[in-house]
XYZ file of C-alpha atoms in Angstrom:
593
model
C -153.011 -134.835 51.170
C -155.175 -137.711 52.205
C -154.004 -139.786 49.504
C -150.003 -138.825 50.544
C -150.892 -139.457 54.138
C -152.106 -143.001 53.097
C -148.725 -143.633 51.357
C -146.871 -142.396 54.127
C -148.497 -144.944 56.466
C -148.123 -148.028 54.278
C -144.308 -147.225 54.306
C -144.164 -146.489 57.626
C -145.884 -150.266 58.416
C -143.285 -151.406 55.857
C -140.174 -149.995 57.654
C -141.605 -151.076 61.006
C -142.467 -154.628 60.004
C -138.970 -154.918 58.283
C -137.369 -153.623 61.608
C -139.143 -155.907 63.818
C -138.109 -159.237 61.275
C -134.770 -157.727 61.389
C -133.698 -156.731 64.989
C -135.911 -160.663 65.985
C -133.882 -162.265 63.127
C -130.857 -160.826 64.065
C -131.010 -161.184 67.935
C -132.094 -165.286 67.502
C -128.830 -165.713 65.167
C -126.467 -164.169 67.399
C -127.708 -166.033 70.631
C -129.792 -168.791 68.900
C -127.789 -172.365 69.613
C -127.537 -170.987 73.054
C -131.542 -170.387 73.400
C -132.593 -173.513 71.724
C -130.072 -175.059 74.197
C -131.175 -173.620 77.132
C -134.938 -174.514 75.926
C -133.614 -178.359 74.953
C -133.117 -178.610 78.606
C -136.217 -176.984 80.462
C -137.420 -179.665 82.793
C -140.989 -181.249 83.369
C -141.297 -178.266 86.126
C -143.656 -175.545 84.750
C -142.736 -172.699 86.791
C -138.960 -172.642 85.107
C -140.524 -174.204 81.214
C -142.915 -170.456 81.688
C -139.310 -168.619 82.907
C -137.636 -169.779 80.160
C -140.553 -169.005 77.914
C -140.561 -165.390 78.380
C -136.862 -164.728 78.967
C -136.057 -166.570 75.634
C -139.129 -164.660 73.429
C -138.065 -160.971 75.342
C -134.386 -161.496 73.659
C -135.891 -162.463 70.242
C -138.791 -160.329 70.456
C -141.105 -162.677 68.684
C -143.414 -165.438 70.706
C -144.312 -166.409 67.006
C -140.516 -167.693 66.825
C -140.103 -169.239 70.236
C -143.016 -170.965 69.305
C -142.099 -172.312 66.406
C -138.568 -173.561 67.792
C -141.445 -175.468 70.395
C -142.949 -177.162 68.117
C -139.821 -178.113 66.125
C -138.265 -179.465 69.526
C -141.342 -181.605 70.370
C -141.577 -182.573 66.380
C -138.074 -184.074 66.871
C -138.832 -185.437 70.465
C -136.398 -183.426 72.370
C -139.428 -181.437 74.069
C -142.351 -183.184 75.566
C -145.561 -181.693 75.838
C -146.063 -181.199 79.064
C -142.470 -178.794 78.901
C -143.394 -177.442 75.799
C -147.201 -175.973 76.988
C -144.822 -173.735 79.854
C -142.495 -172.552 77.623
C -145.601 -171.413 75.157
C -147.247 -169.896 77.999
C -144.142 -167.845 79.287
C -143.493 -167.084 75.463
C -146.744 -165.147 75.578
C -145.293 -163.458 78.303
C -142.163 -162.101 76.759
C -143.817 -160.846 73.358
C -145.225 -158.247 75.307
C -141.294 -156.288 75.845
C -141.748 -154.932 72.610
C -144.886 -152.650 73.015
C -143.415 -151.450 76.771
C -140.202 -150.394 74.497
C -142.402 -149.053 71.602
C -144.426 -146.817 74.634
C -141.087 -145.214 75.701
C -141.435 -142.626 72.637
C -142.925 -140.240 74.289
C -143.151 -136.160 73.451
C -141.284 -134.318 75.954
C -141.601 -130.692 77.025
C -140.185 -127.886 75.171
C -137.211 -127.055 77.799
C -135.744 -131.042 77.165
C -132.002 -130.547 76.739
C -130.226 -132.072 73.730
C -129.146 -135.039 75.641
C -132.407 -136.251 76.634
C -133.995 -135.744 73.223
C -131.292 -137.414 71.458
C -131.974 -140.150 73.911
C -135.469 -140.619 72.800
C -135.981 -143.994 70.946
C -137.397 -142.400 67.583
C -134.234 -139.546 67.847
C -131.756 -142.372 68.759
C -133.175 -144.633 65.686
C -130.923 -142.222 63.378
C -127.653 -142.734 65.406
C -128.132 -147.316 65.886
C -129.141 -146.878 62.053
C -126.030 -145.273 61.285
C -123.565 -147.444 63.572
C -125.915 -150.325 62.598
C -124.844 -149.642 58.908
C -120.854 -148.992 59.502
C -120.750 -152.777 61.583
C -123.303 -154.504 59.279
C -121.056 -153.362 55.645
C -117.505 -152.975 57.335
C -116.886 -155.527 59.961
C -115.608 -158.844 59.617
C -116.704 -160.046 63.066
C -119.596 -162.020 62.411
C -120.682 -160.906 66.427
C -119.843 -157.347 65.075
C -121.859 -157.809 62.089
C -124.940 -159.450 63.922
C -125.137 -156.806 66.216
C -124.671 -154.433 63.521
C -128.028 -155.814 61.634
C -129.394 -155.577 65.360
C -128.947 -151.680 65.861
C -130.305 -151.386 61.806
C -133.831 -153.511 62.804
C -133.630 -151.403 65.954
C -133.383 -148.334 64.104
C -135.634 -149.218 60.865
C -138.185 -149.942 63.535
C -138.634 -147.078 65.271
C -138.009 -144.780 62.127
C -141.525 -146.866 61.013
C -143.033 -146.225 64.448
C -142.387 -142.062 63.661
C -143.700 -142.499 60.059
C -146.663 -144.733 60.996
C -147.441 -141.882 63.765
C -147.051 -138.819 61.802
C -149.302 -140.145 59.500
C -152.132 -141.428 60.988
C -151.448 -137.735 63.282
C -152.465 -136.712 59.720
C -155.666 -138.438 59.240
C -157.200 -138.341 62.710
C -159.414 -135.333 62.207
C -161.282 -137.217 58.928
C -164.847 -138.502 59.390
C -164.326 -141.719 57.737
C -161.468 -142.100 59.978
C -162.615 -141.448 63.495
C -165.848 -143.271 62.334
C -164.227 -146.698 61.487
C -162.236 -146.484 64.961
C -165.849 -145.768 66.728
C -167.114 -148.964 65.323
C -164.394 -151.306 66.797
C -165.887 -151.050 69.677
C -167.996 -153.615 68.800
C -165.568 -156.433 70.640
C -166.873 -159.188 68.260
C -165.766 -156.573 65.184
C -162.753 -155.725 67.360
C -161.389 -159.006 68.308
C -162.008 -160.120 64.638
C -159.776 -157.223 63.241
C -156.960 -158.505 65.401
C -157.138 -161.619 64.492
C -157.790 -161.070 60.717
C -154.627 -157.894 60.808
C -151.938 -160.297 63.308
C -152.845 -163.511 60.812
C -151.520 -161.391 57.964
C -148.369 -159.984 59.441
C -148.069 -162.759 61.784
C -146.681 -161.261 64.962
C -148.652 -160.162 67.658
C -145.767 -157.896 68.558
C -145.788 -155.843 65.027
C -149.766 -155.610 65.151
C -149.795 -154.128 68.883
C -146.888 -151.891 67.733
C -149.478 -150.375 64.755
C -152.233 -149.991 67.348
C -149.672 -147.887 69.804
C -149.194 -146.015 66.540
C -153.152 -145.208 65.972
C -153.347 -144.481 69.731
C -151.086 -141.964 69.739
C -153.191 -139.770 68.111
C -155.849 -140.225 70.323
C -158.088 -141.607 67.961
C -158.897 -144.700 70.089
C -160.995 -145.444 73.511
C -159.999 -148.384 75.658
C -163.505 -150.012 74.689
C -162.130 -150.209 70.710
C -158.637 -151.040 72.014
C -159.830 -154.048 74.220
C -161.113 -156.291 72.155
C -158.446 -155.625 69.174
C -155.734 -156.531 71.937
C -157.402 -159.765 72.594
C -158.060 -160.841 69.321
C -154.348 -160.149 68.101
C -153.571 -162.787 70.815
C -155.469 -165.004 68.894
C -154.100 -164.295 65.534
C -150.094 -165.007 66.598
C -151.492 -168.883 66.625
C -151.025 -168.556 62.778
C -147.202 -168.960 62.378
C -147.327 -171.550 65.170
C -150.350 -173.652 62.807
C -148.607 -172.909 59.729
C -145.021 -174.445 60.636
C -146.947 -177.675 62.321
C -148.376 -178.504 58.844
C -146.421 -181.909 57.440
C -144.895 -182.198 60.964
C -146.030 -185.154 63.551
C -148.599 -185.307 65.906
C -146.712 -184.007 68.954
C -145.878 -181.099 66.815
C -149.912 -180.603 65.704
C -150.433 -180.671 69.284
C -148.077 -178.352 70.786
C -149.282 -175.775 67.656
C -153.035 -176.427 69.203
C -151.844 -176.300 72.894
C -150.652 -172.412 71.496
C -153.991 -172.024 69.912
C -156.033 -173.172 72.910
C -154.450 -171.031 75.579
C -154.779 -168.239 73.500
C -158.291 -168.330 72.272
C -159.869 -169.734 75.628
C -157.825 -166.952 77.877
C -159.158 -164.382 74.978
C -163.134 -165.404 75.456
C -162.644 -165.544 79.158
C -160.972 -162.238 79.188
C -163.266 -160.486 77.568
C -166.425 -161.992 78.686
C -164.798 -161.141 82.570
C -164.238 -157.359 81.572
C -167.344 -156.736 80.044
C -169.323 -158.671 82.734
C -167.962 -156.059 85.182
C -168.151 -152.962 83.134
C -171.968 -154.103 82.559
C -172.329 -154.099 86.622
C -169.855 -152.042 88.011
C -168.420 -149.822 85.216
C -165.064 -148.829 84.428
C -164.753 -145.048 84.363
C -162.243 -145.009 81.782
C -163.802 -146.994 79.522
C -164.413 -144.209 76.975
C -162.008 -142.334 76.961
C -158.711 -142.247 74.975
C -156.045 -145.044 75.539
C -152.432 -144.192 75.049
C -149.498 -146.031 73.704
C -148.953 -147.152 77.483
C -152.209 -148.115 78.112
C -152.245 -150.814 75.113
C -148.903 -151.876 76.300
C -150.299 -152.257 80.194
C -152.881 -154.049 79.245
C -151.407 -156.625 76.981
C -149.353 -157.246 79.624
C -151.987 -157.716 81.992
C -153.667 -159.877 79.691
C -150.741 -162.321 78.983
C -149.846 -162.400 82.655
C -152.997 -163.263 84.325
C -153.912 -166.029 81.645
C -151.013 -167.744 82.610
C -151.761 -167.977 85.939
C -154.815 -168.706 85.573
C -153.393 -172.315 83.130
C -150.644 -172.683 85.352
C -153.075 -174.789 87.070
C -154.481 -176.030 84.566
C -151.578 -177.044 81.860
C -153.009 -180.700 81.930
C -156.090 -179.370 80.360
C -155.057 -177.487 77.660
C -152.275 -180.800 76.823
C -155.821 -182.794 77.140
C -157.901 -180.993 74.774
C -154.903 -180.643 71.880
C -154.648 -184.210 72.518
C -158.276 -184.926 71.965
C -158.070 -182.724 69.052
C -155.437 -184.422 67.071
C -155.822 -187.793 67.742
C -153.764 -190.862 67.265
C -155.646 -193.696 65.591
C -153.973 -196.079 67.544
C -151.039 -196.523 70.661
C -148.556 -197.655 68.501
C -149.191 -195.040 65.838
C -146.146 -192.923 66.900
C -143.820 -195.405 65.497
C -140.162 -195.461 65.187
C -140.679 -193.877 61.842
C -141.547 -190.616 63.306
C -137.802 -189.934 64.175
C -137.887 -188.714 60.271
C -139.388 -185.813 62.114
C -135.706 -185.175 64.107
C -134.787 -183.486 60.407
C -136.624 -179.981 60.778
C -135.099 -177.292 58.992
C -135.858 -174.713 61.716
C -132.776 -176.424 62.829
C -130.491 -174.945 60.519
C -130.508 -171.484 62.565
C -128.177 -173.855 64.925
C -126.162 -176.477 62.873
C -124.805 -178.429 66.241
C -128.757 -178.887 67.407
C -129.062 -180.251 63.472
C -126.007 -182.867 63.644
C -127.456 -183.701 67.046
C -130.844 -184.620 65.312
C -128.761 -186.587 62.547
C -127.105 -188.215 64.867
C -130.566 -189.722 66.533
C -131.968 -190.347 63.254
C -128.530 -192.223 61.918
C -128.813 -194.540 65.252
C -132.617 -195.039 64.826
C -131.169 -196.428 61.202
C -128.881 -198.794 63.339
C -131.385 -200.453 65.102
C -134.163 -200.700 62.724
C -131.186 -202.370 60.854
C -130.588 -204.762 63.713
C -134.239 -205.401 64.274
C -134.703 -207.294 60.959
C -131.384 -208.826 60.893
C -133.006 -210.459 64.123
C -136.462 -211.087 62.825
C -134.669 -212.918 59.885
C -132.202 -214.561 61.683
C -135.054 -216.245 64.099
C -136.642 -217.658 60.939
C -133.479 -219.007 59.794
C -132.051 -220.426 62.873
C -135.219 -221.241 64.548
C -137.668 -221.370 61.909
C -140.288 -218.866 63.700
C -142.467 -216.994 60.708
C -141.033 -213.365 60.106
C -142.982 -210.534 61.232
C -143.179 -209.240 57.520
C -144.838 -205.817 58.757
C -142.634 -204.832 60.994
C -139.783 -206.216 58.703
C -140.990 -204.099 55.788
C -141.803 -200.744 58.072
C -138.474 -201.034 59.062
C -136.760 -201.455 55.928
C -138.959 -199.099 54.303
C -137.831 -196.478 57.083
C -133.828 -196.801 56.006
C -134.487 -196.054 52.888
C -136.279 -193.184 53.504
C -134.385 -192.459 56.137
C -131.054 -192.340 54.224
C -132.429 -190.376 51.511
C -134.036 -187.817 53.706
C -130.572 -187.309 55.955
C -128.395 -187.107 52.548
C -130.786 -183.964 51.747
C -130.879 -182.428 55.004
C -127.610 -182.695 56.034
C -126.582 -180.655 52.820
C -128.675 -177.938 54.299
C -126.455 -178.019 57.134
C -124.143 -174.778 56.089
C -120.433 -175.895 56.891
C -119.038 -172.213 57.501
C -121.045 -172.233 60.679
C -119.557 -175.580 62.207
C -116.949 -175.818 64.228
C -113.712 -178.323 62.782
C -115.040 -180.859 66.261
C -118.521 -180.439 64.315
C -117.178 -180.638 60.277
C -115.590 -184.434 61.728
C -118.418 -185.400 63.001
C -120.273 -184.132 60.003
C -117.858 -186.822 57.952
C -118.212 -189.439 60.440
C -121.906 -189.287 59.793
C -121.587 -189.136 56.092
C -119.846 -192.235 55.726
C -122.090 -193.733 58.580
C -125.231 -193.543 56.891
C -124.488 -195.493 54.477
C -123.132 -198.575 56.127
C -126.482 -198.506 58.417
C -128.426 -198.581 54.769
C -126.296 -201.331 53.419
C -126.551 -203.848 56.940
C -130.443 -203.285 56.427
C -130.088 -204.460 52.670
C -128.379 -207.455 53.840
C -130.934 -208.102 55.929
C -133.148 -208.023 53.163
C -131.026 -210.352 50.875
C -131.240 -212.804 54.280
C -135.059 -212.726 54.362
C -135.181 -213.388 50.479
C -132.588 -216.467 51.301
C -135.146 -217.754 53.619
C -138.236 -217.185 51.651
C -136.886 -219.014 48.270
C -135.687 -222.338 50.660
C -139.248 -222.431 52.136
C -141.133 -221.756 48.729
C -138.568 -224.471 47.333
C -138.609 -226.804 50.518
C -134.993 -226.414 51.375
C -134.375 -227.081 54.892
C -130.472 -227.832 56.084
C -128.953 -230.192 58.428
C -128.751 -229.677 62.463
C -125.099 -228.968 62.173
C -125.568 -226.507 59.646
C -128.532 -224.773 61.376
C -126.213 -224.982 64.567
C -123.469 -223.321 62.828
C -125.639 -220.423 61.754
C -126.980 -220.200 64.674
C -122.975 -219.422 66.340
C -122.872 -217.043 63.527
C -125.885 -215.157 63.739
C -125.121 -214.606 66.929
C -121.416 -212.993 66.582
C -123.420 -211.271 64.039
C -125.975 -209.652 66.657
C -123.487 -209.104 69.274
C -121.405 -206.961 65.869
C -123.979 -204.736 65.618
C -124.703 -204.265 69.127
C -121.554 -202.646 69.959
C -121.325 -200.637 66.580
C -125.195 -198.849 67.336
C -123.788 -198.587 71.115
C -120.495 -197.242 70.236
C -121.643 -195.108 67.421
C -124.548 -193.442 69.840
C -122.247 -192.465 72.549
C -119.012 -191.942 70.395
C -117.014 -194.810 72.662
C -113.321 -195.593 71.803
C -113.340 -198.648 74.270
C -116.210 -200.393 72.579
C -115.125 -199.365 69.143
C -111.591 -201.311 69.579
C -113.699 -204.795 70.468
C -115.535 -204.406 67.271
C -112.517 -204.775 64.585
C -111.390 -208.235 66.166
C -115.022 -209.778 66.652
C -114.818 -208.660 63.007
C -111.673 -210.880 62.169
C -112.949 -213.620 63.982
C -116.714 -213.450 62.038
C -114.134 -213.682 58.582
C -112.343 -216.886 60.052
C -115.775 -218.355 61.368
C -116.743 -217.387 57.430
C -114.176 -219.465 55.933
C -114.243 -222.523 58.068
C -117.922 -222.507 58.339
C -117.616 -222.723 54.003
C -114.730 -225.236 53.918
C -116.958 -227.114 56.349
C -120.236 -227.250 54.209
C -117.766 -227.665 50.851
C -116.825 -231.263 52.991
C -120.479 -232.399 53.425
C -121.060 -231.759 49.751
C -118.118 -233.811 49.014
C -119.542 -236.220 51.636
C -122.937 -236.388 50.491
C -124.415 -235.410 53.502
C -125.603 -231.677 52.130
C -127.005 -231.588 48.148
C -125.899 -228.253 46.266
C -129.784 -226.654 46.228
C -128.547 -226.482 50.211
C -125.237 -225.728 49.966
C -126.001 -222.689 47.684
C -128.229 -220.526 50.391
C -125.675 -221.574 53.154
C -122.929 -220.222 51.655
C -124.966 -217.192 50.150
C -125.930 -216.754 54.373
C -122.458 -216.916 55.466
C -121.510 -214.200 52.978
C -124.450 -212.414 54.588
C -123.394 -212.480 57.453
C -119.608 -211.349 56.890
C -120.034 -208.047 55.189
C -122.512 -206.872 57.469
C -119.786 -207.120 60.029
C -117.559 -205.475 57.504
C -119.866 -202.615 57.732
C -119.651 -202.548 61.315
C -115.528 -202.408 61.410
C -116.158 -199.329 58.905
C -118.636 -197.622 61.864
C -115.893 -198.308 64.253
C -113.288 -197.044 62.694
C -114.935 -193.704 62.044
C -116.050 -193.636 65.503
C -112.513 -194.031 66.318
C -110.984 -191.319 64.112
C -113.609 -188.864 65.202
C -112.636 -189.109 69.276
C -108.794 -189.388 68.016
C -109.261 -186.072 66.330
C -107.696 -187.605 62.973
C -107.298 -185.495 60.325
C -108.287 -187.576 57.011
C -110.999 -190.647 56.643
C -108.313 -192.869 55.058
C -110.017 -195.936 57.151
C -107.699 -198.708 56.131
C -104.598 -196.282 57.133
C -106.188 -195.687 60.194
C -106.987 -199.421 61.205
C -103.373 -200.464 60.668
C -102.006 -198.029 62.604
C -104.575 -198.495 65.775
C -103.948 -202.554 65.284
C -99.895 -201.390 65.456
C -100.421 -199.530 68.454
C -103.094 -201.667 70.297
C -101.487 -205.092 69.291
C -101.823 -206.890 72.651
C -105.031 -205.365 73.145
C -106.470 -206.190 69.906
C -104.977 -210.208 70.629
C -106.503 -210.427 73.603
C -110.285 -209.683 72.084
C -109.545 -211.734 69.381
C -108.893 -214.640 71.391
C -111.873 -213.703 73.698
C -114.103 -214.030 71.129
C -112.637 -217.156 69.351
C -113.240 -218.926 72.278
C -117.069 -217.455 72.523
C -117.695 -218.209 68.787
C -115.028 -219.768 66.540
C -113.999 -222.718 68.730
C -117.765 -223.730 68.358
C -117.705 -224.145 64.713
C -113.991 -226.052 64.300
């Protein structure tokens, strides 16, 4: 009988845990771009970050999760930390919904009419199980089917609540049982076994659910249920920790910021309660808590430790701060926007493409930042910032890499046809932000080989580059500008600045090919010049090919045949495209003829 009993309550925790992941997994699926969108936009104001907080973790019934969507917002630098430490404080809030719905299965009296016991959470469990099941297998709905797999957690969970209670109802009247219950009331012991029990499972709200369980039987005093509630507090910090590993410092951070409210409200709750019970006594401090009680006072817990922080949010920001530390300022480099591509984003593909997108323009101007350093040492002969140079290039190459991986994590079925363009446009973009960078590189190994070789050109030659280098900057300036804001009108300037970088190409070679003939350049010059000017041209080639998908994606066209495309937008926009082209022959070509 013992032995069965023990069975019974292992299944039981396995029905109920399995409910819980289900009904949280199901409820963040069906409403999760809209809660990671309303929590993208909480503002610097606390009050509304610790709103938002609990309202989002009381939908998704898990602070573990809303957590862990914090510190994958402020890994990819959409969330600050000063909004994120709100939000984790107001998520500690919400987590507590669960045990007030878990406390509303309560035996009735005999005389309860069939309505009112069918209405009963652990009597209902049967009837969302069974409607659960019919939506979940039949429906074609995916809303249907999500809130079919939401009435089956529902169910499964309270099904686990009845088993869990009907077995430990079972062994309540053992020695060995009522003895290891007396002992918790050690708080050290207690607060340990909350920790060590809500570490395994990792949700506070499944490990206060198996205490209401215990407590129903009345095999539990509010001494022994104190300091378990308190320590299971401390042991939802897990999941946050866990998911900050590999991530950036911000991340680390907000994960400690979660760790510090938790553990410091913890010691100073307890040490408060038993400081008073020591001078002033609480009269109910021995006898039996109920399945309300725990839920009361985790409640009461959660909400005064926020307002006791609320004040003091700056501290808890401080000490994560002094606990992960930066070695230096400038440590949090432009590299870090790697961090953008967290796969908790995948639970809402448009928040993913938006994190792309960030990570494909940080590509852009990394790319422009050494065509610049390189183009000062050509032009102007100022050293290259090598460093920086090699950081930068290093980051587009992992950077290109990294997005070709993530984004095929992205699952198409789930974007809408706005979204599956713009999933194209950002295909084909990555690589033509690679490629300028590798130009850049070819540039700086131009520049390197004249100065190890003592090649240095002519004034008009280095005045001609110079014209060139800067069509080249002003290029790639409107592509990154374009590209980040999706803008038609700055698109349509790129294609003829492009023409006119081509014709500035060819004259500026039939030029140098005359002071060969002249005598006035030697080939070992005339070589890297022309090598330059090539340079130059097809990294505004790969700019045209940014516009033009930029283009196609706000025209809603239907295929990425590019060179179809241009024609017909240079048909269409003739006198447009004529009158940038002679805008920008006058600014550049008529410099160089």
């Amino acid at each position: 009988m013992n032995a069965l009993s023990l069975v019974k309550l292992l299944g039981g925790l396995g029905l109920f845990i399995y409910g819980m992941l289900t009904m949280g997994n199901a409820l963040e699926k069906m409403a999760g771009e809209k809660l990671e969108k309303t929590l993208e936009t909480v503002t610097g104001n606390i009050f509304s970050a610790v709103a938002v907080g609990a309202l989002i973790t009381g939908i998704i019934q898990s602070s573990s999760a809303t957590t862990v969507m914090v510190v994958g917002f402020v890994n990819a630098g959409i969330m600050n930390l000063k909004q994120a430490v709100g939000v984790i404080m107001g998520a500690n809030i919400g987590t507590t919904v669960t045990a007030q719905i878990l406390r509303l299965d309560t035996t009735g009296s005999v005389s309860e009419s069939f309505l009112m016991t069918l209405m009963k959470p652990s009597n209902l469990a049967y009837v969302a199980v069974a409607i659960g099941a019919v939506l979940f297998m039949f429906s074609k709905k995916r809303k249907h089917h999500d809130f079919g797999e939401i009435l089956l957690g529902f169910g499964v969970l309270f099904i686990g609540m009845s088993v869990m209670e009907g077995s430990v109802t079972a062994l309540k009247d053992l020695p060995w049982f009522q003895e290891m219950f007396s002992k918790f009331s050690n708080p050290l012991l207690g607060m340990l076994v909350g920790v060590f029990v809500t570490a395994i499972i990792q949700s506070s709200s499944a490990s206060v659910g198996i205490l209401q369980a215990v407590a129903s039987t009345g095999a539990i005093t509010y001494s022994a249920a104190i300091p378990i509630i308190l320590g299971q507090n401390i042991g939802t910090c897990v999941t946050a920790l866990l998911s900050s590993i590999g991530a950036n410092k911000s991340a680390k951070r907000a994960a400690m910021i979660h760790f510090y409210f938790n553990l410091i409200g913890s010691l100073l709750f307890m040490t408060a309660i038993y400081s008073i019970n020591a001078f002033v006594g609480f009269s109910f401090w021995h006898e039996t808590i109920g399945k309300g009680g725990i839920a009361n006072f985790h409640l009461l817990f959660n909400v005064v430790t926020t307002l006791f922080f609320i004040p003091f949010n700056r501290f808890l920001i401080f000490l994560a701060e002094h606990t992960i530390k930066s070695k230096n300022s400038g440590e949090e480099s432009l590299t870090e926007d790697l961090g953008r591509l967290d796969e908790r984003f995948y639970s809402s593909p448009v928040v993913a493409l938006e994190q792309c997108n960030k990570v494909i323009v940080a590509m852009g101007l990394c790319a422009q930042k050494n065509i610049r350093i390189v183009n000062a040492a050509l032009v102007s002969d100022e050293a290259p910032r090598l460093d920086t140079f090699k950081d930068n290039e290093s980051f587009l190459d992992r950077a290109e890499a990294r997005l070709n991986t993530y984004m095929l994590g992205i699952k198409d079925e789930e974007l809408s046809e706005k979204s599956k363009k713009a999933y194209s446009e950002m295909m084909h973009s990555i690589g033509d932000f690679e490629r300028m960078g590798d130009y850049a590189e070819n540039l700086l190994e131009f520049y390197q080989d004249m100065k190890d070789r003592n090649i240095v050109f002519s004034q008009e030659a280095l005045s001609e580059l110079r014209v060139m280098s800067d069509a080249v900057d002003e290029i790639m300036d409107l592509t990154i500008r374009a590209y980040e804001t999706c803008d038609t009108a700055l698109s349509r300037q790129i294609d003829p600045l492009e023409d006119v970088i081509d014709s500035m190409k060819e004259a500026l070679k039939s030029r140098h090919i005359m002071r060969l003939q002249s005598g006035m350049c030697t080939v070992s010059t005339g070589i890297p010049f022309l090598d330059i000017i090539h340079n130059y041209e097809k990294i505004a080639d790969h700019c045209s090919n940014v516009s033009v998908y930029v283009m196609m994606l706000s025209d809603d066209a239907e295929e990425f045949d590019m060179h179809e495309y241009r024609k017909i937008v240079k048909d269409i926009r003739t006198d447009e495209f004529a009158a940038f082209t002679s805008l920008y022959e006058n600014k550049y070509l008529s410099k160089v003829i």
